[in-house]
Every structure is written in C-alpha cells, then in structure tokens.
C-alpha cells in the first residue's frame, strides 16, 4: 500500500499519492504523510494555500494509485479498496476520504464517499488515471483490463472494460504525442 503516483497539476504544483503502508490508522492521522494525497511546489516547498499548512492536500486514503484532471480542472484519483471496493474519487482540497472508517457505500459525517466503487464482487486494482475525451482511463492490475470511466460532469455514467485479460496487469496509461493511448504492463 505505497501509492507512489506523482503528477504535476494544471496549477503547476506536484501531487503525490501515498498509501497507508498497511497501517490503516495513519490515513486519518494528519501528522502522518501516509494515506494521503500530497501537494508541493516544484522545488519541494509547501504551497501557502494547502489546507493544513503541511504537504497534505487530502487524507483518509488507503492506497491511491492514479491522478488525473478533467477538462473542468477536477482532480480524480483511483484507489485500491479493501474487500474489493476499489474507488474512483473526485479529490477536493482538505477533504477526508474515510479510510479505514468507511469504504464503498458507507457514510459518515465529514467523510467523502467515492464517486464510484467496484463493488464487493469485482477487483479493479486500479494503477493509474488519465483523462481523455470525457473519460478517465485507468489500468487494472488484478482485473488485467484497461478501464474507462465515462464521465458526466462530477459523476460517472458507466465503467467500460477494454482489452480484458489480453495483456496481463495494466499499470500506467498515458497519452502519446500522436494522440494514441499507450499503456505499460507488469
């Protein structure tokens, strides 16, 4: 549960996903960098408008693996769940995404529920995120699939599966300079 994705956002800041390293309680601890999405300047300083005066941008994450910004500037993240229930979230500065207190459809005041989760019977094990033509594309490790979350504003209309079990574990999805989608496998 290491997270480990790094992307520069449209605001010029560096966003970093960190997992909770199989220590669930640290995801809720604002003094820990584990189980968070971090935001830094390109030289490693803490932006003045970060919500907690630290590198922490959002918290309560189990193992976020992908970051992508849509055409409206919303930050999306894919995240490994527990008991399956992998997540796709819209990330908002300062919000708590609930791990380990809630997951899936569970609700608790002050905690965000995912825009979509894989459910109790499916594992995506999402390993990237890319916004392209109205969808968030992400690789599936255990699912061995290229997934497409078709967006409807801040909601997901449907999740489509492409290249199911044709290439093994799909890790990173990128847009090439030729406009084609590229992906890496394990």
PDB file of C-alpha atoms in Angstrom:
ATOM      1  CA  UNK A   1       0.000   0.000   0.000  1.00  0.00           C
ATOM      2  CA  UNK A   2       2.576   2.518  -1.129  1.00  0.00           C
ATOM      3  CA  UNK A   3       0.656   4.757  -3.542  1.00  0.00           C
ATOM      4  CA  UNK A   4       3.545   6.378  -5.360  1.00  0.00           C
ATOM      5  CA  UNK A   5       1.962   8.251  -8.268  1.00  0.00           C
ATOM      6  CA  UNK A   6       3.335  11.739  -8.969  1.00  0.00           C
ATOM      7  CA  UNK A   7       1.790  14.227 -11.386  1.00  0.00           C
ATOM      8  CA  UNK A   8       2.060  17.949 -11.946  1.00  0.00           C
ATOM      9  CA  UNK A   9      -1.391  19.530 -11.866  1.00  0.00           C
ATOM     10  CA  UNK A  10      -2.694  22.347 -14.055  1.00  0.00           C
ATOM     11  CA  UNK A  11      -1.871  24.706 -11.152  1.00  0.00           C
ATOM     12  CA  UNK A  12       1.842  23.860 -11.553  1.00  0.00           C
ATOM     13  CA  UNK A  13       2.053  22.014  -8.231  1.00  0.00           C
ATOM     14  CA  UNK A  14       3.299  18.455  -7.776  1.00  0.00           C
ATOM     15  CA  UNK A  15       0.713  15.976  -6.436  1.00  0.00           C
ATOM     16  CA  UNK A  16       1.906  12.740  -4.822  1.00  0.00           C
ATOM     17  CA  UNK A  17      -0.181   9.757  -3.707  1.00  0.00           C
ATOM     18  CA  UNK A  18       0.870   7.859  -0.602  1.00  0.00           C
ATOM     19  CA  UNK A  19      -0.633   4.668   0.716  1.00  0.00           C
ATOM     20  CA  UNK A  20      -1.131   3.788   4.357  1.00  0.00           C
ATOM     21  CA  UNK A  21       1.621   1.136   4.236  1.00  0.00           C
ATOM     22  CA  UNK A  22      -0.759  -1.454   5.761  1.00  0.00           C
ATOM     23  CA  UNK A  23      -1.135   0.713   8.869  1.00  0.00           C
ATOM     24  CA  UNK A  24      -4.747   1.884   8.355  1.00  0.00           C
ATOM     25  CA  UNK A  25      -4.845   4.334  11.290  1.00  0.00           C
ATOM     26  CA  UNK A  26      -2.212   6.615   9.736  1.00  0.00           C
ATOM     27  CA  UNK A  27      -4.626   7.520   6.908  1.00  0.00           C
ATOM     28  CA  UNK A  28      -6.647   9.542   9.476  1.00  0.00           C
ATOM     29  CA  UNK A  29      -3.591  10.995  11.236  1.00  0.00           C
ATOM     30  CA  UNK A  30      -2.836  14.470   9.856  1.00  0.00           C
ATOM     31  CA  UNK A  31       0.663  14.248  11.395  1.00  0.00           C
ATOM     32  CA  UNK A  32       1.488  11.322   9.093  1.00  0.00           C
ATOM     33  CA  UNK A  33       2.145  11.553   5.349  1.00  0.00           C
ATOM     34  CA  UNK A  34       0.781   8.028   4.784  1.00  0.00           C
ATOM     35  CA  UNK A  35      -2.682   7.524   3.293  1.00  0.00           C
ATOM     36  CA  UNK A  36      -2.701  10.988   1.751  1.00  0.00           C
ATOM     37  CA  UNK A  37      -2.537  12.970  -1.444  1.00  0.00           C
ATOM     38  CA  UNK A  38       0.258  15.482  -1.017  1.00  0.00           C
ATOM     39  CA  UNK A  39       0.776  18.793  -2.859  1.00  0.00           C
ATOM     40  CA  UNK A  40       4.152  20.543  -3.186  1.00  0.00           C
ATOM     41  CA  UNK A  41       5.830  23.215  -5.281  1.00  0.00           C
ATOM     42  CA  UNK A  42       8.275  22.050  -7.938  1.00  0.00           C
ATOM     43  CA  UNK A  43      11.160  22.692  -5.528  1.00  0.00           C
ATOM     44  CA  UNK A  44       9.558  20.741  -2.656  1.00  0.00           C
ATOM     45  CA  UNK A  45       8.115  23.648  -0.652  1.00  0.00           C
ATOM     46  CA  UNK A  46       4.612  23.597   0.829  1.00  0.00           C
ATOM     47  CA  UNK A  47       2.135  25.792  -1.076  1.00  0.00           C
ATOM     48  CA  UNK A  48       0.724  28.581   1.090  1.00  0.00           C
ATOM     49  CA  UNK A  49      -2.886  27.554   0.363  1.00  0.00           C
ATOM     50  CA  UNK A  50      -2.521  23.891   1.353  1.00  0.00           C
ATOM     51  CA  UNK A  51      -5.366  23.182   3.794  1.00  0.00           C
ATOM     52  CA  UNK A  52      -3.374  22.074   6.851  1.00  0.00           C
ATOM     53  CA  UNK A  53      -0.162  24.098   6.480  1.00  0.00           C
ATOM     54  CA  UNK A  54       1.653  20.862   5.573  1.00  0.00           C
ATOM     55  CA  UNK A  55       2.154  18.863   2.388  1.00  0.00           C
ATOM     56  CA  UNK A  56      -1.228  17.136   2.988  1.00  0.00           C
ATOM     57  CA  UNK A  57      -3.873  18.031   0.379  1.00  0.00           C
ATOM     58  CA  UNK A  58      -6.436  15.291   1.195  1.00  0.00           C
ATOM     59  CA  UNK A  59      -6.444  12.356   3.591  1.00  0.00           C
ATOM     60  CA  UNK A  60      -8.209   9.137   4.540  1.00  0.00           C
ATOM     61  CA  UNK A  61      -6.827   7.205   1.558  1.00  0.00           C
ATOM     62  CA  UNK A  62      -5.945   3.516   1.595  1.00  0.00           C
ATOM     63  CA  UNK A  63      -3.737   3.209  -1.485  1.00  0.00           C
ATOM     64  CA  UNK A  64      -4.349   5.881  -4.146  1.00  0.00           C
ATOM     65  CA  UNK A  65      -2.727   4.907  -7.429  1.00  0.00           C
ATOM     66  CA  UNK A  66      -3.817   7.369 -10.115  1.00  0.00           C
ATOM     67  CA  UNK A  67      -4.222  11.127 -10.574  1.00  0.00           C
ATOM     68  CA  UNK A  68      -5.861  12.946 -13.480  1.00  0.00           C
ATOM     69  CA  UNK A  69      -7.522  16.308 -14.090  1.00  0.00           C
ATOM     70  CA  UNK A  70     -10.587  16.571 -16.298  1.00  0.00           C
ATOM     71  CA  UNK A  71     -11.416  19.405 -18.705  1.00  0.00           C
ATOM     72  CA  UNK A  72     -13.100  21.348 -15.868  1.00  0.00           C
ATOM     73  CA  UNK A  73      -9.991  21.096 -13.650  1.00  0.00           C
ATOM     74  CA  UNK A  74     -11.427  18.496 -11.247  1.00  0.00           C
ATOM     75  CA  UNK A  75      -8.811  16.170  -9.747  1.00  0.00           C
ATOM     76  CA  UNK A  76      -9.733  12.476  -9.999  1.00  0.00           C
ATOM     77  CA  UNK A  77      -7.967   9.643  -8.204  1.00  0.00           C
ATOM     78  CA  UNK A  78      -8.162   5.874  -8.484  1.00  0.00           C
ATOM     79  CA  UNK A  79      -7.604   3.931  -5.283  1.00  0.00           C
ATOM     80  CA  UNK A  80      -7.266   0.341  -4.141  1.00  0.00           C
ATOM     81  CA  UNK A  81     -10.045  -0.612  -1.758  1.00  0.00           C
ATOM     82  CA  UNK A  82     -10.318  -3.348   0.787  1.00  0.00           C
ATOM     83  CA  UNK A  83     -12.732  -6.233   0.402  1.00  0.00           C
ATOM     84  CA  UNK A  84     -12.595  -5.294  -3.268  1.00  0.00           C
ATOM     85  CA  UNK A  85     -14.494  -1.945  -3.402  1.00  0.00           C
ATOM     86  CA  UNK A  86     -11.762  -0.148  -5.364  1.00  0.00           C
ATOM     87  CA  UNK A  87     -12.577   3.540  -5.729  1.00  0.00           C
ATOM     88  CA  UNK A  88     -12.699   6.456  -8.112  1.00  0.00           C
ATOM     89  CA  UNK A  89     -12.841   9.764  -6.249  1.00  0.00           C
ATOM     90  CA  UNK A  90     -13.039  13.446  -7.093  1.00  0.00           C
ATOM     91  CA  UNK A  91     -10.402  14.947  -4.823  1.00  0.00           C
ATOM     92  CA  UNK A  92     -11.201  18.222  -3.059  1.00  0.00           C
ATOM     93  CA  UNK A  93      -8.625  20.116  -1.031  1.00  0.00           C
ATOM     94  CA  UNK A  94      -8.832  19.350   2.702  1.00  0.00           C
ATOM     95  CA  UNK A  95     -11.413  16.557   2.429  1.00  0.00           C
ATOM     96  CA  UNK A  96     -11.312  13.240   4.283  1.00  0.00           C
ATOM     97  CA  UNK A  97     -11.937  10.175   2.085  1.00  0.00           C
ATOM     98  CA  UNK A  98     -12.757   7.930   5.020  1.00  0.00           C
ATOM     99  CA  UNK A  99     -10.260   5.078   5.154  1.00  0.00           C
ATOM    100  CA  UNK A 100     -10.299   2.997   7.346  1.00  0.00           C
ATOM    101  CA  UNK A 101     -13.572   4.220   8.899  1.00  0.00           C
ATOM    102  CA  UNK A 102     -15.705   3.926   5.750  1.00  0.00           C
ATOM    103  CA  UNK A 103     -15.437   2.391   2.297  1.00  0.00           C
ATOM    104  CA  UNK A 104     -17.772   1.602  -0.556  1.00  0.00           C
ATOM    105  CA  UNK A 105     -21.296   2.940   0.074  1.00  0.00           C
ATOM    106  CA  UNK A 106     -20.754   3.535   3.805  1.00  0.00           C
ATOM    107  CA  UNK A 107     -21.463   7.071   5.007  1.00  0.00           C
ATOM    108  CA  UNK A 108     -20.084   9.088   7.925  1.00  0.00           C
ATOM    109  CA  UNK A 109     -20.357  12.830   8.572  1.00  0.00           C
ATOM    110  CA  UNK A 110     -17.223  14.675   7.480  1.00  0.00           C
ATOM    111  CA  UNK A 111     -16.094  11.893   5.129  1.00  0.00           C
ATOM    112  CA  UNK A 112     -16.395  11.677   1.358  1.00  0.00           C
ATOM    113  CA  UNK A 113     -17.869   8.652  -0.401  1.00  0.00           C
ATOM    114  CA  UNK A 114     -16.378   7.557  -3.739  1.00  0.00           C
ATOM    115  CA  UNK A 115     -17.958   8.693  -6.973  1.00  0.00           C
ATOM    116  CA  UNK A 116     -17.868   5.020  -7.989  1.00  0.00           C
ATOM    117  CA  UNK A 117     -16.502   1.838  -6.494  1.00  0.00           C
ATOM    118  CA  UNK A 118     -16.011  -1.611  -7.975  1.00  0.00           C
ATOM    119  CA  UNK A 119     -18.426  -3.294  -5.575  1.00  0.00           C
ATOM    120  CA  UNK A 120     -17.977  -6.320  -3.353  1.00  0.00           C
ATOM    121  CA  UNK A 121     -17.585  -8.824  -6.202  1.00  0.00           C
ATOM    122  CA  UNK A 122     -15.103  -7.090  -8.535  1.00  0.00           C
ATOM    123  CA  UNK A 123     -11.493  -6.004  -8.110  1.00  0.00           C
ATOM    124  CA  UNK A 124     -10.047  -3.432 -10.492  1.00  0.00           C
ATOM    125  CA  UNK A 125      -6.823  -2.862  -8.500  1.00  0.00           C
ATOM    126  CA  UNK A 126      -6.515   0.469 -10.352  1.00  0.00           C
ATOM    127  CA  UNK A 127      -2.996   1.546 -11.180  1.00  0.00           C
ATOM    128  CA  UNK A 128      -3.137   4.880 -12.991  1.00  0.00           C
ATOM    129  CA  UNK A 129      -5.506   7.534 -14.279  1.00  0.00           C
ATOM    130  CA  UNK A 130      -5.671   9.546 -17.492  1.00  0.00           C
ATOM    131  CA  UNK A 131      -8.354  11.976 -18.616  1.00  0.00           C
ATOM    132  CA  UNK A 132      -9.080  11.625 -22.330  1.00  0.00           C
ATOM    133  CA  UNK A 133     -12.121  12.728 -24.340  1.00  0.00           C
ATOM    134  CA  UNK A 134     -14.608  12.805 -21.465  1.00  0.00           C
ATOM    135  CA  UNK A 135     -13.412   9.664 -19.678  1.00  0.00           C
ATOM    136  CA  UNK A 136     -10.942   8.620 -17.013  1.00  0.00           C
ATOM    137  CA  UNK A 137      -8.922   5.664 -18.311  1.00  0.00           C
ATOM    138  CA  UNK A 138      -7.071   3.531 -15.787  1.00  0.00           C
ATOM    139  CA  UNK A 139      -5.152   0.304 -15.776  1.00  0.00           C
ATOM    140  CA  UNK A 140      -6.282  -2.708 -13.822  1.00  0.00           C
ATOM    141  CA  UNK A 141      -3.708  -4.879 -12.095  1.00  0.00           C
ATOM    142  CA  UNK A 142      -5.791  -7.751 -10.770  1.00  0.00           C
ATOM    143  CA  UNK A 143      -8.509  -7.015 -13.327  1.00  0.00           C
ATOM    144  CA  UNK A 144      -5.932  -7.176 -16.167  1.00  0.00           C
ATOM    145  CA  UNK A 145      -8.075  -4.687 -18.059  1.00  0.00           C
ATOM    146  CA  UNK A 146      -7.987  -1.164 -19.440  1.00  0.00           C
ATOM    147  CA  UNK A 147     -10.957   0.524 -17.741  1.00  0.00           C
ATOM    148  CA  UNK A 148     -12.810   3.597 -18.957  1.00  0.00           C
ATOM    149  CA  UNK A 149     -14.940   5.608 -16.535  1.00  0.00           C
ATOM    150  CA  UNK A 150     -17.235   7.674 -18.752  1.00  0.00           C
ATOM    151  CA  UNK A 151     -17.809  10.997 -17.021  1.00  0.00           C
ATOM    152  CA  UNK A 152     -20.960  13.054 -16.716  1.00  0.00           C
ATOM    153  CA  UNK A 153     -19.603  16.178 -15.003  1.00  0.00           C
ATOM    154  CA  UNK A 154     -18.519  15.151 -11.495  1.00  0.00           C
ATOM    155  CA  UNK A 155     -20.319  11.791 -11.829  1.00  0.00           C
ATOM    156  CA  UNK A 156     -19.529   8.570 -13.664  1.00  0.00           C
ATOM    157  CA  UNK A 157     -22.139   7.405 -16.163  1.00  0.00           C
ATOM    158  CA  UNK A 158     -20.612   3.939 -16.654  1.00  0.00           C
ATOM    159  CA  UNK A 159     -17.366   1.980 -16.395  1.00  0.00           C
ATOM    160  CA  UNK A 160     -16.366   0.158 -19.578  1.00  0.00           C
ATOM    161  CA  UNK A 161     -13.806  -2.636 -19.913  1.00  0.00           C
ATOM    162  CA  UNK A 162     -11.323  -2.849 -22.792  1.00  0.00           C
ATOM    163  CA  UNK A 163      -8.606  -5.406 -23.648  1.00  0.00           C
ATOM    164  CA  UNK A 164      -9.841  -7.754 -20.925  1.00  0.00           C
ATOM    165  CA  UNK A 165      -7.080 -10.218 -19.958  1.00  0.00           C
ATOM    166  CA  UNK A 166      -5.267  -9.674 -23.258  1.00  0.00           C
ATOM    167  CA  UNK A 167      -2.057  -8.128 -21.887  1.00  0.00           C
ATOM    168  CA  UNK A 168      -1.909  -9.063 -18.208  1.00  0.00           C
ATOM    169  CA  UNK A 169      -1.650  -6.445 -15.473  1.00  0.00           C
ATOM    170  CA  UNK A 170      -2.059  -2.956 -16.954  1.00  0.00           C
ATOM    171  CA  UNK A 171      -0.147  -0.453 -14.873  1.00  0.00           C
ATOM    172  CA  UNK A 172       0.259   3.012 -16.420  1.00  0.00           C
ATOM    173  CA  UNK A 173      -1.889   4.656 -19.092  1.00  0.00           C
ATOM    174  CA  UNK A 174      -0.547   7.692 -20.983  1.00  0.00           C
ATOM    175  CA  UNK A 175      -1.498   9.816 -23.966  1.00  0.00           C
ATOM    176  CA  UNK A 176       1.198   9.880 -26.626  1.00  0.00           C
ATOM    177  CA  UNK A 177       2.154  12.898 -28.734  1.00  0.00           C
ATOM    178  CA  UNK A 178       0.364  11.200 -31.629  1.00  0.00           C
ATOM    179  CA  UNK A 179      -2.942  11.262 -29.711  1.00  0.00           C
ATOM    180  CA  UNK A 180      -2.954   7.489 -29.106  1.00  0.00           C
ATOM    181  CA  UNK A 181      -3.344   5.797 -25.725  1.00  0.00           C
ATOM    182  CA  UNK A 182      -0.279   3.890 -24.534  1.00  0.00           C
ATOM    183  CA  UNK A 183      -0.014   1.609 -21.517  1.00  0.00           C
ATOM    184  CA  UNK A 184       2.604  -0.387 -19.652  1.00  0.00           C
ATOM    185  CA  UNK A 185       2.144  -3.883 -18.307  1.00  0.00           C
ATOM    186  CA  UNK A 186       3.704  -5.757 -15.431  1.00  0.00           C
TER     187      UNK A 186
END
